[in-house]
Amino acid sequence: MKKGFAAAIAVSLMSAAPAAAETIYLTAGRLLDPVSGRFTEAPALVIEDGKILKAGTASSLAAPEGATEIDLPGKTLLPGLIDMHVHLTGDPTKGGGYSILGYPSERFVIWAVNNANKTLMAGFTTVRNTGSDGYETLAVRDAVNEGEIPGPRIFAAGPPVGIVGGHCSDNNYLPPEEEATGLGVATGPWEMRAKVRQNIKYGVDLIKTCSTGGVFSKGTLLGAPQGTLEELTAIVEEAHMRGLKVAVHAHGNVGIKNAIRAGADTIEHASYLDNEAINLAKRNGVYLSMDIYNTEYTLSEGEKNGVMQESLDKERQVGGVQRESFSKAVKAGAKMVFGTDAAIFPHGDNAKQFSRMVQFGMTPLQAIQAATSVAAEALGKSGELGCVSTGCAADIIAISGDPLSDVSALESVDFVMKAGGVYKNE
Ligand code: ARG
């Protein structure tokens, strides 16, 4: 009975997911290839089986017979964008701090479905979901992959692995008698390994852990390390052994260095960087994923939304420092990806971060690469995602305006294709 009902819903939503079987001939005003950093005028792409089969220009590449032709005159094509840090289950307008405890977990899944759609409509065809209470975002991922609901490709971390009372636990809202603890909370290297194995058993795509406190967890300190080097190393070893990458939340300097020494693949937030941390990141090929937009949203809307005073105070402490660190890291040539922590601000506004990345030191092209080719590299998906050449997934967006002279042009996306399916065409 219950199953039949679910199936009926799935069928009615099916139309949201376009079929990708046909051959498409896509032409536009121009195309920006972030890999080469060059524009192609009057580009033409032949798309088949969800991939770019041929890439050329309207004059060099003719429409194959029977192809569906889509022409976007005057528009600029780019690869679909990648946000390396989102939490689809989160919605800042639903209240911060304690009010979130009033919602049943099912409600988060409903938000996640809506947020997945908003994210895709904003031109983000791939996201990394860097943590959720349970395994619900894996279900969202699978529903997207099977065409039941519209959404970006989701790389999901599932429950973060971390220490008791840490930023990766349960945010420490409840009193002791509730004995509340996150699914990934553990003590000691072997327990940490067990949590990693559990997450892998249930199908996560990456492991998320925390090596410092955070802004939105109660009673944690941004500067205080969390987890010993031994524990962090155990998490990373176990994940790498199974072919998964590890994203480590770290604000404070010591925690950032611990995470890099433990073998982390990406550092999330990376707020307090000194030269040693930047050099360590560079030497170890670690990507920095710095969410420098959301500080503005939290400081202007947080109080109204019910964010805890403690979190507002910590945000005031870290926002400016993180932006200075961002500038330093850009100057030093560290590898940097686009990660926003959407959920702290409304999903769909992810692209607002581009202009801040430029304001704090990147060229527009660097900011675009951080959300395309460099992000794909960090995911281990170079040549597949974040690119617009032969063999790449047909994840393509179109915008008006020139993103290299004004990167905020990416805040308004007119056309979204994912795996050859058209989800938006305005
Ligand atoms: N999830 C992060 C935390 O709670 C968000 C930090 C947001 N602030 C910032 N300036 N990046 O720590």
mmCIF file of C-alpha atoms in Angstrom, residues 89-363:
data_model
loop_
_atom_site.group_PDB
_atom_site.id
_atom_site.type_symbol
_atom_site.label_atom_id
_atom_site.label_comp_id
_atom_site.label_asym_id
_atom_site.label_seq_id
_atom_site.Cartn_x
_atom_site.Cartn_y
_atom_site.Cartn_z
ATOM 1 C CA THR A 89 18.671 19.205 3.843
ATOM 2 C CA GLY A 90 19.219 22.643 5.366
ATOM 3 C CA ASP A 91 17.148 25.806 4.985
ATOM 4 C CA PRO A 92 18.199 28.997 6.806
ATOM 5 C CA THR A 93 14.699 30.446 6.800
ATOM 6 C CA LYS A 94 13.328 27.557 8.843
ATOM 7 C CA GLY A 95 14.995 28.877 11.947
ATOM 8 C CA GLY A 96 18.428 28.484 13.446
ATOM 9 C CA GLY A 97 19.593 26.912 16.662
ATOM 10 C CA TYR A 98 16.918 25.185 18.686
ATOM 11 C CA SER A 99 13.989 25.680 16.348
ATOM 12 C CA ILE A 100 15.410 23.078 13.985
ATOM 13 C CA LEU A 101 14.771 20.418 16.643
ATOM 14 C CA GLY A 102 11.031 20.888 16.130
ATOM 15 C CA TYR A 103 11.066 19.296 12.681
ATOM 16 C CA PRO A 104 10.864 15.552 12.040
ATOM 17 C CA SER A 105 13.670 14.183 9.885
ATOM 18 C CA GLU A 106 11.224 13.482 7.035
ATOM 19 C CA ARG A 107 10.782 17.214 6.628
ATOM 20 C CA PHE A 108 14.485 17.659 5.852
ATOM 21 C CA VAL A 109 14.111 15.283 2.943
ATOM 22 C CA ILE A 110 11.295 17.396 1.519
ATOM 23 C CA TRP A 111 13.491 20.465 1.788
ATOM 24 C CA ALA A 112 16.322 18.577 0.154
ATOM 25 C CA VAL A 113 14.132 17.685 -2.829
ATOM 26 C CA ASN A 114 13.155 21.341 -3.277
ATOM 27 C CA ASN A 115 16.695 22.540 -2.710
ATOM 28 C CA ALA A 116 18.070 20.070 -5.253
ATOM 29 C CA ASN A 117 15.740 21.595 -7.841
ATOM 30 C CA LYS A 118 16.648 25.193 -6.916
ATOM 31 C CA THR A 119 20.337 24.337 -7.112
ATOM 32 C CA LEU A 120 19.986 22.816 -10.558
ATOM 33 C CA MET A 121 17.914 25.768 -11.822
ATOM 34 C CA ALA A 122 20.737 28.069 -10.662
ATOM 35 C CA GLY A 123 23.101 26.267 -13.035
ATOM 36 C CA PHE A 124 24.779 23.948 -10.555
ATOM 37 C CA THR A 125 24.703 20.554 -12.203
ATOM 38 C CA THR A 126 26.946 18.922 -9.589
ATOM 39 C CA VAL A 127 27.192 19.343 -5.828
ATOM 40 C CA ARG A 128 29.032 17.707 -2.992
ATOM 41 C CA ASN A 129 26.686 17.281 -0.035
ATOM 42 C CA THR A 130 29.184 17.549 2.774
ATOM 43 C CA GLY A 131 27.143 16.026 5.557
ATOM 44 C CA SER A 132 23.615 15.377 6.762
ATOM 45 C CA ASP A 133 22.073 13.770 9.848
ATOM 46 C CA GLY A 134 21.588 10.383 8.224
ATOM 47 C CA TYR A 135 21.600 8.758 4.809
ATOM 48 C CA GLU A 136 18.683 10.783 3.455
ATOM 49 C CA THR A 137 20.710 12.712 0.878
ATOM 50 C CA LEU A 138 21.843 9.394 -0.594
ATOM 51 C CA ALA A 139 18.187 8.669 -1.310
ATOM 52 C CA VAL A 140 17.842 12.113 -2.887
ATOM 53 C CA ARG A 141 20.954 11.410 -4.969
ATOM 54 C CA ASP A 142 19.565 8.089 -6.146
ATOM 55 C CA ALA A 143 16.153 9.590 -6.940
ATOM 56 C CA VAL A 144 17.878 12.250 -9.062
ATOM 57 C CA ASN A 145 20.011 9.633 -10.800
ATOM 58 C CA GLU A 146 16.988 7.507 -11.590
ATOM 59 C CA GLY A 147 15.027 10.456 -12.995
ATOM 60 C CA GLU A 148 12.409 10.586 -10.247
ATOM 61 C CA ILE A 149 13.121 14.198 -9.310
ATOM 62 C CA PRO A 150 15.139 17.023 -10.897
ATOM 63 C CA GLY A 151 18.430 17.854 -9.230
ATOM 64 C CA PRO A 152 22.164 18.112 -9.690
ATOM 65 C CA ARG A 153 24.531 15.165 -9.612
ATOM 66 C CA ILE A 154 25.057 14.676 -5.902
ATOM 67 C CA PHE A 155 28.213 13.392 -4.245
ATOM 68 C CA ALA A 156 26.940 12.635 -0.756
ATOM 69 C CA ALA A 157 28.913 12.290 2.471
ATOM 70 C CA GLY A 158 26.138 10.986 4.737
ATOM 71 C CA PRO A 159 26.668 11.518 8.463
ATOM 72 C CA PRO A 160 29.972 13.229 9.248
ATOM 73 C CA VAL A 161 32.527 11.273 11.247
ATOM 74 C CA GLY A 162 33.882 13.055 14.307
ATOM 75 C CA ILE A 163 34.471 13.326 18.019
ATOM 76 C CA VAL A 164 31.954 13.395 20.869
ATOM 77 C CA GLY A 165 30.641 16.940 21.270
ATOM 78 C CA GLY A 166 32.452 18.138 18.168
ATOM 79 C CA HIS A 167 31.249 20.154 15.199
ATOM 80 C CA CYS A 168 30.611 16.876 13.363
ATOM 81 C CA SER A 169 28.426 15.464 16.153
ATOM 82 C CA ASP A 170 24.849 16.651 16.716
ATOM 83 C CA ASN A 171 25.486 20.364 17.332
ATOM 84 C CA ASN A 172 25.157 19.875 21.078
ATOM 85 C CA TYR A 173 21.703 21.370 21.491
ATOM 86 C CA LEU A 174 20.153 18.818 23.814
ATOM 87 C CA PRO A 175 20.746 18.255 27.550
ATOM 88 C CA PRO A 176 22.750 15.221 28.751
ATOM 89 C CA GLU A 177 19.744 13.055 29.631
ATOM 90 C CA GLU A 178 18.797 13.000 25.942
ATOM 91 C CA GLU A 179 22.135 11.351 25.149
ATOM 92 C CA ALA A 180 21.870 12.777 21.643
ATOM 93 C CA THR A 181 24.726 11.889 19.380
ATOM 94 C CA GLY A 182 25.257 11.926 15.629
ATOM 95 C CA LEU A 183 25.466 8.688 13.674
ATOM 96 C CA GLY A 184 29.147 9.244 12.869
ATOM 97 C CA VAL A 185 30.399 10.103 16.342
ATOM 98 C CA ALA A 186 33.268 7.983 17.623
ATOM 99 C CA THR A 187 36.272 7.895 19.955
ATOM 100 C CA GLY A 188 39.671 6.599 18.945
ATOM 101 C CA PRO A 189 41.105 5.530 15.604
ATOM 102 C CA TRP A 190 39.384 2.142 15.424
ATOM 103 C CA GLU A 191 35.946 3.509 16.180
ATOM 104 C CA MET A 192 36.551 6.223 13.605
ATOM 105 C CA ARG A 193 37.455 3.550 11.066
ATOM 106 C CA ALA A 194 34.277 1.680 11.945
ATOM 107 C CA LYS A 195 32.204 4.799 11.239
ATOM 108 C CA VAL A 196 33.920 5.267 7.894
ATOM 109 C CA ARG A 197 33.193 1.624 7.048
ATOM 110 C CA GLN A 198 29.577 2.046 8.079
ATOM 111 C CA ASN A 199 29.179 5.066 5.809
ATOM 112 C CA ILE A 200 30.770 3.190 2.930
ATOM 113 C CA LYS A 201 28.486 0.230 3.586
ATOM 114 C CA TYR A 202 25.461 2.485 3.104
ATOM 115 C CA GLY A 203 26.843 3.990 -0.073
ATOM 116 C CA VAL A 204 28.393 7.398 0.603
ATOM 117 C CA ASP A 205 30.572 9.008 -2.085
ATOM 118 C CA LEU A 206 32.992 10.746 0.250
ATOM 119 C CA ILE A 207 33.789 11.055 3.942
ATOM 120 C CA LYS A 208 33.270 14.277 5.872
ATOM 121 C CA THR A 209 35.009 14.928 9.150
ATOM 122 C CA CYS A 210 35.846 17.906 11.352
ATOM 123 C CA SER A 211 39.189 18.901 12.823
ATOM 124 C CA THR A 212 38.046 22.088 14.596
ATOM 125 C CA GLY A 213 34.905 23.579 16.081
ATOM 126 C CA GLY A 214 32.504 25.629 14.005
ATOM 127 C CA VAL A 215 30.237 28.638 13.830
ATOM 128 C CA PHE A 216 26.945 26.734 13.920
ATOM 129 C CA SER A 217 27.697 24.160 16.618
ATOM 130 C CA LYS A 218 26.987 24.949 20.232
ATOM 131 C CA GLY A 219 29.910 25.195 22.611
ATOM 132 C CA THR A 220 32.650 24.547 20.061
ATOM 133 C CA LEU A 221 35.609 26.822 19.438
ATOM 134 C CA LEU A 222 36.757 27.823 15.951
ATOM 135 C CA GLY A 223 40.377 27.711 17.011
ATOM 136 C CA ALA A 224 40.345 24.482 19.019
ATOM 137 C CA PRO A 225 41.453 21.334 17.194
ATOM 138 C CA GLN A 226 39.065 18.369 17.217
ATOM 139 C CA GLY A 227 40.279 14.804 16.893
ATOM 140 C CA THR A 228 43.869 13.711 17.363
ATOM 141 C CA LEU A 229 46.213 13.365 14.416
ATOM 142 C CA GLU A 230 45.948 9.622 14.968
ATOM 143 C CA GLU A 231 42.150 9.702 14.703
ATOM 144 C CA LEU A 232 42.151 11.941 11.645
ATOM 145 C CA THR A 233 44.791 9.800 9.956
ATOM 146 C CA ALA A 234 42.733 6.674 10.645
ATOM 147 C CA ILE A 235 39.680 8.250 8.996
ATOM 148 C CA VAL A 236 41.643 9.290 5.927
ATOM 149 C CA GLU A 237 43.498 5.974 5.581
ATOM 150 C CA GLU A 238 40.307 3.993 5.832
ATOM 151 C CA ALA A 239 38.529 6.189 3.277
ATOM 152 C CA HIS A 240 41.434 6.233 0.827
ATOM 153 C CA MET A 241 41.837 2.471 1.095
ATOM 154 C CA ARG A 242 38.270 2.195 -0.195
ATOM 155 C CA GLY A 243 38.745 4.814 -2.909
ATOM 156 C CA LEU A 244 36.897 7.690 -1.234
ATOM 157 C CA LYS A 245 38.072 11.236 -0.702
ATOM 158 C CA VAL A 246 37.904 13.067 2.612
ATOM 159 C CA ALA A 247 36.583 16.594 3.165
ATOM 160 C CA VAL A 248 37.661 18.102 6.472
ATOM 161 C CA HIS A 249 35.880 21.018 8.134
ATOM 162 C CA ALA A 250 38.595 23.198 9.681
ATOM 163 C CA HIS A 251 38.606 26.854 10.724
ATOM 164 C CA GLY A 252 41.514 27.089 13.176
ATOM 165 C CA ASN A 253 45.124 26.975 12.099
ATOM 166 C CA VAL A 254 46.255 23.928 14.085
ATOM 167 C CA GLY A 255 43.224 21.922 12.979
ATOM 168 C CA ILE A 256 43.854 22.860 9.334
ATOM 169 C CA LYS A 257 47.445 21.616 9.575
ATOM 170 C CA ASN A 258 46.376 18.446 11.393
ATOM 171 C CA ALA A 259 43.897 17.715 8.618
ATOM 172 C CA ILE A 260 46.484 18.241 5.881
ATOM 173 C CA ARG A 261 49.062 16.110 7.719
ATOM 174 C CA ALA A 262 46.430 13.397 8.120
ATOM 175 C CA GLY A 263 46.023 13.344 4.320
ATOM 176 C CA ALA A 264 42.782 15.286 3.784
ATOM 177 C CA ASP A 265 41.756 15.915 0.178
ATOM 178 C CA THR A 266 39.870 19.167 0.712
ATOM 179 C CA ILE A 267 39.845 21.630 3.597
ATOM 180 C CA GLU A 268 36.433 23.192 4.147
ATOM 181 C CA HIS A 269 36.303 26.834 5.353
ATOM 182 C CA ALA A 270 40.117 27.042 5.899
ATOM 183 C CA SER A 271 39.623 30.307 7.781
ATOM 184 C CA TYR A 272 42.843 30.827 9.707
ATOM 185 C CA LEU A 273 45.592 30.265 7.157
ATOM 186 C CA ASP A 274 49.225 31.204 7.693
ATOM 187 C CA ASN A 275 52.046 30.694 5.216
ATOM 188 C CA GLU A 276 52.913 27.322 6.673
ATOM 189 C CA ALA A 277 49.343 26.057 6.233
ATOM 190 C CA ILE A 278 49.190 27.353 2.662
ATOM 191 C CA ASN A 279 52.525 25.763 1.827
ATOM 192 C CA LEU A 280 51.468 22.478 3.412
ATOM 193 C CA ALA A 281 48.283 22.514 1.335
ATOM 194 C CA LYS A 282 50.257 23.220 -1.823
ATOM 195 C CA ARG A 283 52.870 20.569 -1.116
ATOM 196 C CA ASN A 284 50.217 17.942 -0.410
ATOM 197 C CA GLY A 285 47.967 18.843 -3.333
ATOM 198 C CA VAL A 286 45.118 19.732 -0.987
ATOM 199 C CA TYR A 287 42.241 21.871 -2.280
ATOM 200 C CA LEU A 288 40.854 24.718 -0.194
ATOM 201 C CA SER A 289 37.087 25.152 -0.272
ATOM 202 C CA MET A 290 36.370 28.542 1.250
ATOM 203 C CA ASP A 291 32.757 29.658 1.782
ATOM 204 C CA ILE A 292 33.289 33.395 1.751
ATOM 205 C CA TYR A 293 29.792 34.493 0.707
ATOM 206 C CA ASN A 294 27.650 33.187 3.552
ATOM 207 C CA THR A 295 29.116 35.462 6.201
ATOM 208 C CA GLU A 296 27.152 38.333 4.615
ATOM 209 C CA TYR A 297 23.899 36.424 4.701
ATOM 210 C CA THR A 298 24.331 35.323 8.321
ATOM 211 C CA LEU A 299 25.242 38.784 9.517
ATOM 212 C CA SER A 300 22.306 40.433 7.769
ATOM 213 C CA GLU A 301 19.582 37.759 8.076
ATOM 214 C CA GLY A 302 20.818 35.464 10.846
ATOM 215 C CA GLU A 303 19.284 37.233 13.791
ATOM 216 C CA LYS A 304 15.896 37.435 12.088
ATOM 217 C CA ASN A 305 16.168 33.735 11.180
ATOM 218 C CA GLY A 306 16.832 32.765 14.790
ATOM 219 C CA VAL A 307 20.535 31.933 14.586
ATOM 220 C CA MET A 308 21.995 31.468 18.088
ATOM 221 C CA GLN A 309 23.809 34.466 19.581
ATOM 222 C CA GLU A 310 26.886 32.283 19.974
ATOM 223 C CA SER A 311 26.920 31.570 16.240
ATOM 224 C CA LEU A 312 26.447 35.229 15.337
ATOM 225 C CA ASP A 313 29.397 36.086 17.585
ATOM 226 C CA LYS A 314 31.590 33.422 16.005
ATOM 227 C CA GLU A 315 30.585 34.557 12.515
ATOM 228 C CA ARG A 316 31.696 38.105 13.360
ATOM 229 C CA GLN A 317 34.971 36.674 14.574
ATOM 230 C CA VAL A 318 35.725 34.558 11.513
ATOM 231 C CA GLY A 319 34.206 36.264 8.450
ATOM 232 C CA GLY A 320 36.866 38.917 7.921
ATOM 233 C CA VAL A 321 39.772 36.629 8.769
ATOM 234 C CA GLN A 322 38.548 34.011 6.326
ATOM 235 C CA ARG A 323 38.430 36.564 3.535
ATOM 236 C CA GLU A 324 41.973 37.711 4.304
ATOM 237 C CA SER A 325 43.075 34.089 4.252
ATOM 238 C CA PHE A 326 41.308 33.636 0.928
ATOM 239 C CA SER A 327 43.283 36.511 -0.588
ATOM 240 C CA LYS A 328 46.560 35.112 0.780
ATOM 241 C CA ALA A 329 45.842 31.663 -0.582
ATOM 242 C CA VAL A 330 44.959 33.017 -4.032
ATOM 243 C CA LYS A 331 48.180 35.050 -4.133
ATOM 244 C CA ALA A 332 50.222 32.037 -3.057
ATOM 245 C CA GLY A 333 48.735 29.915 -5.850
ATOM 246 C CA ALA A 334 46.999 27.349 -3.645
ATOM 247 C CA LYS A 335 44.491 25.034 -5.315
ATOM 248 C CA MET A 336 41.028 26.385 -4.602
ATOM 249 C CA VAL A 337 37.567 25.091 -5.336
ATOM 250 C CA PHE A 338 34.175 26.745 -5.229
ATOM 251 C CA GLY A 339 32.327 25.680 -2.062
ATOM 252 C CA THR A 340 29.570 27.788 -0.534
ATOM 253 C CA ASP A 341 27.980 25.891 2.389
ATOM 254 C CA ALA A 342 24.566 26.615 0.867
ATOM 255 C CA ALA A 343 21.989 25.932 3.629
ATOM 256 C CA ILE A 344 23.529 28.762 5.650
ATOM 257 C CA PHE A 345 22.056 30.984 2.925
ATOM 258 C CA PRO A 346 19.191 29.935 0.625
ATOM 259 C CA HIS A 347 19.917 27.249 -1.960
ATOM 260 C CA GLY A 348 19.887 28.675 -5.452
ATOM 261 C CA ASP A 349 21.911 31.735 -4.432
ATOM 262 C CA ASN A 350 25.167 29.757 -4.684
ATOM 263 C CA ALA A 351 26.506 31.856 -7.575
ATOM 264 C CA LYS A 352 26.572 34.990 -5.434
ATOM 265 C CA GLN A 353 29.908 33.756 -4.166
ATOM 266 C CA PHE A 354 31.615 34.279 -7.548
ATOM 267 C CA SER A 355 31.747 38.055 -7.227
ATOM 268 C CA ARG A 356 33.175 37.787 -3.703
ATOM 269 C CA MET A 357 35.882 35.429 -4.917
ATOM 270 C CA VAL A 358 36.845 38.052 -7.483
ATOM 271 C CA GLN A 359 36.576 40.870 -4.945
ATOM 272 C CA PHE A 360 39.041 39.003 -2.725
ATOM 273 C CA GLY A 361 41.661 38.276 -5.329
ATOM 274 C CA MET A 362 40.715 35.798 -8.022
ATOM 275 C CA THR A 363 40.358 36.660 -11.672
#
